[in-house]
CSV table of C-alpha atoms in Angstrom, one decimal:
chain,number,residue,atom,x,y,z
A,24,UNK,CA,-48.4,-11.9,-8.2
A,25,UNK,CA,-48.2,-13.8,-11.5
A,26,UNK,CA,-49.9,-12.7,-14.7
A,27,UNK,CA,-51.6,-15.6,-16.5
A,28,UNK,CA,-50.3,-16.6,-19.8
A,29,UNK,CA,-52.1,-18.9,-22.3
A,30,UNK,CA,-51.4,-22.0,-20.2
A,31,UNK,CA,-52.5,-21.6,-16.7
A,32,UNK,CA,-51.2,-23.8,-14.0
A,33,UNK,CA,-50.3,-21.9,-10.8
A,34,UNK,CA,-52.4,-19.1,-9.3
A,35,UNK,CA,-52.2,-16.0,-11.4
A,36,UNK,CA,-54.2,-12.9,-12.5
A,37,UNK,CA,-56.0,-13.0,-15.8
A,38,UNK,CA,-56.3,-9.6,-17.4
A,39,UNK,CA,-59.8,-9.0,-18.9
A,40,UNK,CA,-60.6,-5.6,-20.3
A,41,UNK,CA,-64.1,-4.6,-21.6
A,42,UNK,CA,-64.3,-1.5,-23.8
A,43,UNK,CA,-67.8,0.2,-23.2
A,44,UNK,CA,-67.9,1.1,-26.8
A,45,UNK,CA,-67.8,-2.6,-27.8
A,46,UNK,CA,-70.8,-3.4,-25.7
A,47,UNK,CA,-72.7,-0.2,-26.7
A,48,UNK,CA,-72.5,1.2,-23.2
A,49,UNK,CA,-70.5,4.3,-24.1
A,50,UNK,CA,-73.6,6.4,-24.5
A,51,UNK,CA,-74.5,6.4,-20.9
A,52,UNK,CA,-71.0,5.8,-19.3
A,53,UNK,CA,-69.0,9.0,-19.8
A,54,UNK,CA,-65.8,7.8,-18.2
A,55,UNK,CA,-63.8,5.7,-18.0
A,56,UNK,CA,-63.7,4.2,-21.5
A,57,UNK,CA,-63.6,0.6,-20.2
A,58,UNK,CA,-63.4,-1.7,-17.3
A,59,UNK,CA,-60.6,-4.0,-16.2
A,60,UNK,CA,-62.5,-7.0,-14.9
A,61,UNK,CA,-59.4,-8.9,-14.1
A,62,UNK,CA,-59.8,-12.2,-12.2
A,63,UNK,CA,-57.8,-14.9,-10.4
A,64,UNK,CA,-57.4,-18.4,-11.6
A,65,UNK,CA,-55.0,-21.4,-11.4
A,66,UNK,CA,-53.9,-24.0,-8.8
A,67,UNK,CA,-52.8,-23.4,-5.3
A,68,UNK,CA,-50.8,-26.5,-4.3
A,69,UNK,CA,-50.2,-26.9,-0.6
A,70,UNK,CA,-46.6,-25.6,-0.7
A,71,UNK,CA,-47.9,-22.3,-2.2
A,72,UNK,CA,-50.6,-21.8,0.5
A,73,UNK,CA,-50.3,-18.4,1.9
A,74,UNK,CA,-48.1,-17.0,-0.8
A,75,UNK,CA,-47.7,-14.3,-1.9
A,76,UNK,CA,-48.5,-11.5,0.4
A,77,UNK,CA,-51.7,-12.4,2.1
A,78,UNK,CA,-50.3,-13.9,5.3
A,79,UNK,CA,-52.1,-11.2,7.1
A,80,UNK,CA,-55.5,-12.7,6.3
A,81,UNK,CA,-57.0,-14.7,9.1
A,82,UNK,CA,-57.6,-17.7,6.8
A,83,UNK,CA,-53.9,-17.8,5.8
A,84,UNK,CA,-52.8,-17.6,9.5
A,85,UNK,CA,-55.0,-20.4,10.6
A,86,UNK,CA,-53.9,-22.5,7.6
A,87,UNK,CA,-50.2,-22.0,8.3
A,88,UNK,CA,-50.7,-22.9,12.0
A,89,UNK,CA,-52.4,-26.2,10.9
A,90,UNK,CA,-49.5,-26.8,8.5
A,91,UNK,CA,-46.8,-26.1,11.1
A,92,UNK,CA,-48.4,-28.5,13.5
A,93,UNK,CA,-48.5,-31.1,10.7
A,94,UNK,CA,-52.2,-31.4,10.9
A,95,UNK,CA,-53.4,-32.7,7.5
A,96,UNK,CA,-56.6,-30.8,7.0
A,97,UNK,CA,-57.3,-32.0,3.5
A,98,UNK,CA,-58.4,-28.4,3.0
A,99,UNK,CA,-57.2,-26.9,-0.2
A,100,UNK,CA,-55.9,-23.4,-0.7
A,101,UNK,CA,-57.7,-21.0,-3.1
A,102,UNK,CA,-56.4,-18.5,-5.7
A,103,UNK,CA,-58.0,-15.2,-4.6
A,104,UNK,CA,-57.5,-11.4,-5.1
A,105,UNK,CA,-54.9,-10.0,-2.8
A,106,UNK,CA,-55.1,-6.4,-3.9
A,107,UNK,CA,-58.0,-4.5,-5.4
A,108,UNK,CA,-58.6,-0.8,-6.2
A,109,UNK,CA,-61.7,1.3,-6.8
A,110,UNK,CA,-63.2,2.2,-10.2
A,111,UNK,CA,-64.1,5.9,-10.6
A,112,UNK,CA,-67.1,6.3,-12.9
A,113,UNK,CA,-69.0,9.2,-14.4
A,114,UNK,CA,-72.3,8.2,-16.0
A,115,UNK,CA,-75.8,9.3,-16.9
A,116,UNK,CA,-78.5,7.9,-14.7
A,117,UNK,CA,-82.1,7.4,-15.9
A,118,UNK,CA,-83.0,11.0,-15.2
A,119,UNK,CA,-80.2,12.2,-17.4
A,120,UNK,CA,-78.3,13.5,-14.4
A,121,UNK,CA,-74.5,13.0,-14.4
A,122,UNK,CA,-73.4,10.9,-11.5
A,123,UNK,CA,-69.8,10.5,-10.4
A,124,UNK,CA,-68.9,7.8,-7.9
A,125,UNK,CA,-65.9,5.7,-6.8
A,126,UNK,CA,-66.9,2.0,-6.6
A,127,UNK,CA,-64.6,0.2,-4.2
A,128,UNK,CA,-62.8,-3.1,-4.8
A,129,UNK,CA,-63.7,-3.3,-8.5
A,130,UNK,CA,-60.3,-3.9,-10.1
A,131,UNK,CA,-58.2,-6.8,-9.2
A,132,UNK,CA,-54.5,-5.8,-9.1
A,133,UNK,CA,-52.9,-9.0,-7.9
A,134,UNK,CA,-53.8,-12.6,-6.9
A,135,UNK,CA,-52.4,-15.0,-4.3
A,136,UNK,CA,-53.1,-18.3,-2.5
A,137,UNK,CA,-55.0,-18.4,0.8
B,180,UNK,CA,-57.8,-25.7,-16.5
B,181,UNK,CA,-58.6,-28.6,-14.2
B,182,UNK,CA,-60.1,-27.3,-11.0
B,183,UNK,CA,-59.4,-28.9,-7.7
B,184,UNK,CA,-62.4,-30.2,-5.8
B,185,UNK,CA,-63.9,-28.1,-3.2
B,186,UNK,CA,-62.4,-24.8,-4.4
B,187,UNK,CA,-65.1,-22.7,-6.0
B,188,UNK,CA,-62.6,-20.2,-7.4
B,189,UNK,CA,-60.2,-22.7,-8.9
B,190,UNK,CA,-61.5,-22.7,-12.4
B,191,UNK,CA,-64.5,-23.7,-14.4
B,192,UNK,CA,-64.9,-26.6,-16.8
B,193,UNK,CA,-63.1,-25.8,-20.1
B,194,UNK,CA,-65.3,-23.6,-22.4
B,195,UNK,CA,-65.0,-22.3,-26.0
B,196,UNK,CA,-63.0,-19.1,-25.9
B,197,UNK,CA,-65.8,-17.0,-27.4
B,198,UNK,CA,-68.4,-18.5,-25.1
B,199,UNK,CA,-66.2,-17.7,-22.2
B,200,UNK,CA,-65.7,-14.1,-23.3
B,201,UNK,CA,-69.4,-13.6,-23.8
B,202,UNK,CA,-70.1,-15.0,-20.3
B,203,UNK,CA,-67.4,-12.8,-18.8
B,204,UNK,CA,-68.9,-9.7,-20.5
B,205,UNK,CA,-72.3,-10.6,-19.1
B,206,UNK,CA,-70.7,-11.0,-15.6
B,207,UNK,CA,-69.1,-7.6,-16.0
B,208,UNK,CA,-72.3,-5.9,-17.0
B,209,UNK,CA,-74.2,-7.4,-14.1
B,210,UNK,CA,-71.5,-6.5,-11.6
B,211,UNK,CA,-71.4,-2.9,-12.8
B,212,UNK,CA,-75.2,-2.5,-12.6
B,213,UNK,CA,-75.3,-4.1,-9.1
B,214,UNK,CA,-72.5,-1.8,-7.8
B,215,UNK,CA,-74.2,1.3,-9.3
B,216,UNK,CA,-77.6,0.2,-7.7
B,217,UNK,CA,-79.2,0.1,-11.2
B,218,UNK,CA,-81.7,-2.5,-12.3
B,219,UNK,CA,-80.8,-2.0,-16.0
B,220,UNK,CA,-78.7,0.3,-18.1
B,221,UNK,CA,-80.1,3.8,-18.3
B,222,UNK,CA,-81.8,4.6,-21.6
B,223,UNK,CA,-80.4,7.9,-22.9
B,224,UNK,CA,-83.2,9.7,-24.8
B,225,UNK,CA,-82.3,13.3,-24.6
B,226,UNK,CA,-78.7,14.5,-25.2
B,227,UNK,CA,-77.2,17.4,-23.3
B,228,UNK,CA,-75.2,19.8,-25.6
B,229,UNK,CA,-71.6,18.6,-25.4
B,230,UNK,CA,-70.4,22.1,-24.5
B,231,UNK,CA,-72.8,22.2,-21.5
B,232,UNK,CA,-71.7,18.7,-20.5
B,233,UNK,CA,-68.0,19.6,-20.5
B,234,UNK,CA,-68.6,22.8,-18.5
B,235,UNK,CA,-70.6,20.8,-15.9
B,236,UNK,CA,-68.0,18.1,-15.7
B,237,UNK,CA,-65.2,20.6,-15.3
B,238,UNK,CA,-67.2,22.2,-12.4
B,239,UNK,CA,-67.7,18.7,-10.9
B,240,UNK,CA,-63.9,18.6,-10.3
B,241,UNK,CA,-63.9,15.1,-11.7
B,242,UNK,CA,-60.6,15.7,-13.5
B,243,UNK,CA,-59.3,17.4,-16.5
B,244,UNK,CA,-60.8,17.3,-20.0
B,245,UNK,CA,-58.5,16.1,-22.8
B,246,UNK,CA,-58.3,18.0,-26.1
B,247,UNK,CA,-60.4,15.3,-27.7
B,248,UNK,CA,-63.1,15.9,-25.2
B,249,UNK,CA,-62.6,12.7,-23.3
B,250,UNK,CA,-62.3,12.8,-19.6
B,251,UNK,CA,-59.2,12.2,-17.6
B,252,UNK,CA,-60.5,11.1,-14.2
B,253,UNK,CA,-58.6,12.2,-11.2
B,254,UNK,CA,-59.3,11.5,-7.6
B,255,UNK,CA,-61.7,14.3,-6.8
B,256,UNK,CA,-62.7,15.4,-3.3
B,257,UNK,CA,-63.1,12.2,-1.3
B,258,UNK,CA,-66.7,11.5,-0.2
B,259,UNK,CA,-66.4,10.7,3.5
B,260,UNK,CA,-67.5,7.4,5.2
B,261,UNK,CA,-68.8,4.5,3.2
B,262,UNK,CA,-68.8,3.5,-0.5
B,263,UNK,CA,-72.2,4.7,-1.3
B,264,UNK,CA,-71.2,8.3,-2.0
B,265,UNK,CA,-72.1,10.1,-5.2
B,266,UNK,CA,-71.6,13.4,-6.9
B,267,UNK,CA,-74.5,14.3,-9.1
B,268,UNK,CA,-74.9,17.0,-11.8
B,269,UNK,CA,-78.5,17.5,-12.8
B,270,UNK,CA,-79.5,19.6,-15.8
B,271,UNK,CA,-82.9,21.4,-15.7
B,272,UNK,CA,-85.6,19.9,-17.8
B,273,UNK,CA,-85.6,22.3,-20.7
B,274,UNK,CA,-89.1,21.3,-21.7
B,275,UNK,CA,-90.3,23.2,-18.6
B,276,UNK,CA,-87.8,26.0,-18.7
B,277,UNK,CA,-88.9,29.4,-20.1
B,278,UNK,CA,-86.5,30.6,-22.8
B,279,UNK,CA,-86.0,34.4,-23.3
B,280,UNK,CA,-86.5,37.4,-21.1
B,281,UNK,CA,-89.1,36.1,-18.7
B,282,UNK,CA,-89.2,38.0,-15.4
B,283,UNK,CA,-87.6,35.0,-13.7
B,284,UNK,CA,-86.0,31.8,-14.9
B,285,UNK,CA,-88.0,28.8,-13.8
B,286,UNK,CA,-86.1,25.5,-13.6
B,287,UNK,CA,-87.3,22.0,-13.0
B,288,UNK,CA,-85.0,19.2,-11.9
B,289,UNK,CA,-86.2,15.6,-11.8
B,290,UNK,CA,-85.1,13.2,-9.1
B,291,UNK,CA,-86.1,9.6,-8.7
B,292,UNK,CA,-85.4,7.9,-5.4
B,293,UNK,CA,-85.5,4.1,-5.2
B,294,UNK,CA,-88.1,2.9,-2.7
B,295,UNK,CA,-86.4,2.3,0.7
B,296,UNK,CA,-83.5,4.4,-0.3
B,297,UNK,CA,-82.9,7.7,1.5
B,298,UNK,CA,-80.3,10.1,0.5
B,299,UNK,CA,-78.2,12.5,2.7
B,300,UNK,CA,-77.1,15.6,0.9
B,301,UNK,CA,-73.6,16.5,2.0
B,302,UNK,CA,-73.3,19.6,-0.2
B,303,UNK,CA,-75.3,21.1,-3.1
B,304,UNK,CA,-75.2,24.2,-5.2
B,305,UNK,CA,-77.0,25.7,-8.2
B,306,UNK,CA,-74.9,27.0,-11.0
B,307,UNK,CA,-76.3,30.0,-12.9
B,308,UNK,CA,-74.7,31.9,-15.8
B,309,UNK,CA,-75.3,35.6,-15.4
B,310,UNK,CA,-74.8,38.0,-18.3
B,311,UNK,CA,-73.2,41.4,-17.8
B,312,UNK,CA,-75.3,44.5,-18.3
B,313,UNK,CA,-75.5,45.9,-21.8
B,314,UNK,CA,-75.0,49.4,-20.3
B,315,UNK,CA,-71.3,49.7,-19.7
B,316,UNK,CA,-71.9,52.6,-17.3
B,317,UNK,CA,-74.2,50.6,-15.1
B,318,UNK,CA,-73.2,49.4,-11.6
B,319,UNK,CA,-71.6,46.0,-12.0
B,320,UNK,CA,-73.4,44.6,-9.1
B,321,UNK,CA,-76.6,42.6,-9.7
B,322,UNK,CA,-79.1,41.4,-7.1
B,323,UNK,CA,-80.0,37.7,-7.7
B,324,UNK,CA,-82.7,35.7,-5.9
B,325,UNK,CA,-83.4,32.0,-5.9
B,326,UNK,CA,-87.0,30.9,-5.0
B,327,UNK,CA,-88.4,27.5,-4.3
B,328,UNK,CA,-91.7,27.1,-6.1
B,329,UNK,CA,-94.5,24.9,-4.7
B,330,UNK,CA,-94.6,21.7,-6.9
B,331,UNK,CA,-97.0,22.3,-9.8
B,332,UNK,CA,-97.3,26.0,-9.0
B,333,UNK,CA,-97.3,28.6,-11.7
B,334,UNK,CA,-94.2,30.6,-12.2
B,335,UNK,CA,-94.2,33.6,-9.8
B,336,UNK,CA,-97.0,32.2,-7.5
B,337,UNK,CA,-96.6,30.6,-4.1
B,338,UNK,CA,-92.8,30.6,-3.9
B,339,UNK,CA,-90.3,30.8,-1.0
B,340,UNK,CA,-87.0,32.7,-1.1
B,341,UNK,CA,-84.2,30.3,-0.7
B,342,UNK,CA,-81.2,32.6,-1.1
B,343,UNK,CA,-80.4,36.2,-2.2
B,344,UNK,CA,-77.0,37.2,-3.4
B,345,UNK,CA,-75.3,40.3,-4.9
B,346,UNK,CA,-73.4,39.2,-8.0
B,347,UNK,CA,-70.4,40.9,-9.4
B,348,UNK,CA,-71.2,40.9,-13.2
B,349,UNK,CA,-68.4,43.1,-14.6
B,350,UNK,CA,-68.4,40.4,-17.3
B,351,UNK,CA,-70.7,37.5,-18.0
B,352,UNK,CA,-69.8,34.5,-15.8
B,353,UNK,CA,-70.9,31.5,-13.7
B,354,UNK,CA,-72.2,32.0,-10.2
B,355,UNK,CA,-73.1,29.4,-7.5
B,356,UNK,CA,-76.0,29.4,-5.0
B,357,UNK,CA,-75.7,27.0,-2.1
B,358,UNK,CA,-79.0,25.0,-1.8
B,359,UNK,CA,-77.9,22.1,0.4
B,360,UNK,CA,-80.8,22.4,2.9
B,361,UNK,CA,-83.4,23.0,0.2
B,362,UNK,CA,-82.4,19.9,-1.7
B,363,UNK,CA,-82.3,17.8,1.5
B,364,UNK,CA,-85.8,18.9,2.5
B,365,UNK,CA,-87.0,18.2,-1.0
B,366,UNK,CA,-85.6,14.7,-1.1
B,367,UNK,CA,-86.8,14.0,2.5
B,368,UNK,CA,-90.3,15.0,1.3
B,369,UNK,CA,-90.1,12.3,-1.3
B,370,UNK,CA,-91.0,14.7,-4.1
B,371,UNK,CA,-89.9,14.2,-7.7
B,372,UNK,CA,-89.7,17.6,-9.3
B,373,UNK,CA,-87.7,20.3,-7.7
B,374,UNK,CA,-88.9,23.7,-9.1
B,375,UNK,CA,-86.6,26.7,-8.6
B,376,UNK,CA,-87.0,30.2,-9.9
B,377,UNK,CA,-84.0,32.5,-10.5
B,378,UNK,CA,-84.5,36.3,-10.8
B,379,UNK,CA,-81.6,38.6,-11.8
B,380,UNK,CA,-83.6,41.6,-12.6
B,381,UNK,CA,-82.1,44.7,-14.2
B,382,UNK,CA,-84.8,47.2,-15.2
B,383,UNK,CA,-87.2,44.4,-15.9
B,384,UNK,CA,-84.7,42.4,-17.9
B,385,UNK,CA,-83.6,39.0,-16.5
B,386,UNK,CA,-79.8,38.7,-16.9
B,387,UNK,CA,-79.9,35.1,-15.9
B,388,UNK,CA,-82.4,34.0,-18.5
B,389,UNK,CA,-81.5,31.4,-21.1
B,390,UNK,CA,-80.7,32.7,-24.5
B,391,UNK,CA,-81.8,29.4,-26.3
B,392,UNK,CA,-82.2,25.8,-25.5
B,393,UNK,CA,-78.9,24.8,-27.0
B,394,UNK,CA,-76.8,27.3,-25.1
B,395,UNK,CA,-73.7,25.8,-23.5
B,396,UNK,CA,-74.4,27.9,-20.4
B,397,UNK,CA,-77.3,25.8,-19.2
B,398,UNK,CA,-78.0,26.1,-15.5
B,399,UNK,CA,-77.3,22.9,-13.6
B,400,UNK,CA,-77.3,21.6,-10.0
B,401,UNK,CA,-74.3,19.9,-8.4
B,402,UNK,CA,-74.8,17.7,-5.3
B,403,UNK,CA,-72.5,15.5,-3.2
B,404,UNK,CA,-74.7,12.9,-1.7
B,405,UNK,CA,-74.5,9.7,0.3
B,406,UNK,CA,-77.0,6.8,0.5
B,407,UNK,CA,-78.3,6.3,4.0
B,408,UNK,CA,-78.7,2.6,4.7
B,409,UNK,CA,-81.7,2.6,7.0
B,410,UNK,CA,-82.2,-1.2,6.8
B,411,UNK,CA,-79.0,-2.0,8.7
B,412,UNK,CA,-80.2,0.0,11.6
B,413,UNK,CA,-83.3,-2.1,11.8
B,414,UNK,CA,-81.2,-5.3,11.4
B,415,UNK,CA,-79.1,-4.2,14.3
B,416,UNK,CA,-82.2,-3.8,16.5
B,417,UNK,CA,-83.3,-7.3,15.7
B,418,UNK,CA,-80.0,-8.7,16.7
C-alpha cells in the first residue's frame, strides 16, 4: 500500500492524526492521546484494479472476471481501505464513569483498488 | 486531485488546506461520538482525584501506567462477541457518601441508560479499601457485608444483604466483592441510582469508611458489559 505524498495520483493512504489536546477533548478522553483518522485517496486506473491485496473481496473477484472476459463494464475501480484495526479508548462518560472499549475498524492501515 | 466520475471515494473538489483540515477534524469528532454511542462530548464537571483515577485504571487491567501518569493501553481481556463491549469504572457519588466512622459506608452510583438500550453485565465487582485494625493483637480477619439499599431509602433501613465475606486485613488493602447479578437486576429495573452499603464493623468502628473525600482509596465499581441490540431481533421477525 502506498503512502500519499504531497502530489497524489495513484491510490494511497493519507495519514491524518488528531491530537485530542488540540481539539480540547483531552479532559474527557483519558487514552489514547490522539486518533489516526487515516483515509484513502487517489486514482485507480483499470490496470490497477484489484491491486494490492484485496483480490479476496467479492467485488474484486467479479471485476477481474469481467476484465478477463474482455467485458468493458465502464465501471471504475475505487481506492478503499484494505486493512483496518481497532482503536482502544478509555474515556469519561457523562456520569463521570470511566469507560474502556475497543472500537473496531477505526484506523486505516492500508489502501488498495477494488 | 481530480476525481473520476462515479467513484464516491475518489477525491473531493480541491479545497484550501486549512478548510480541508477543519472539515476532517469535524468528521473525526462525529465519527468518534457515533462509534461511542454519544450524542455529544461528555461535560466533565467534577474531577476524580488523580491518584484514585490511576488506582482504578490499574485495576481495570487497561494497561500499564507510565511514569508521567499517561496510560499505555494494552489489549486487555477480550470482551466476547460483538463490538459493543465496554469495561466501566464508576466512582461513588461523594456528595451522597458519608465520610468518617459511620456504622456503614453508603455508596451511590449513578447509571444512565439510553432509551431502547439494554445492557448485559458480563462481570462486575465492587472495590473497597479496608484498613487494618489499630490493635496489633487483634484477629486479622474482618467480617464485611455489602447491602443493597432500596432507592431513596435511609442508610440502614430496608436493605438486602448482597454478599458477606471474611477479609484478611493483616494490613490495609483493597478487596473485591462480586456484584454481577445485583448490577444486572438493577439495570434491568431501569433504575438510575444504585445504593450500596458496606459494613466492616470492628467494635463499632467501620474499617471500610472513607477517611476524607480526597482519599486516593475511593471505592469504585468495575463492570464488563455488552450492549444488547434488541432492535435486530424485531427486524428479523419482520423479515
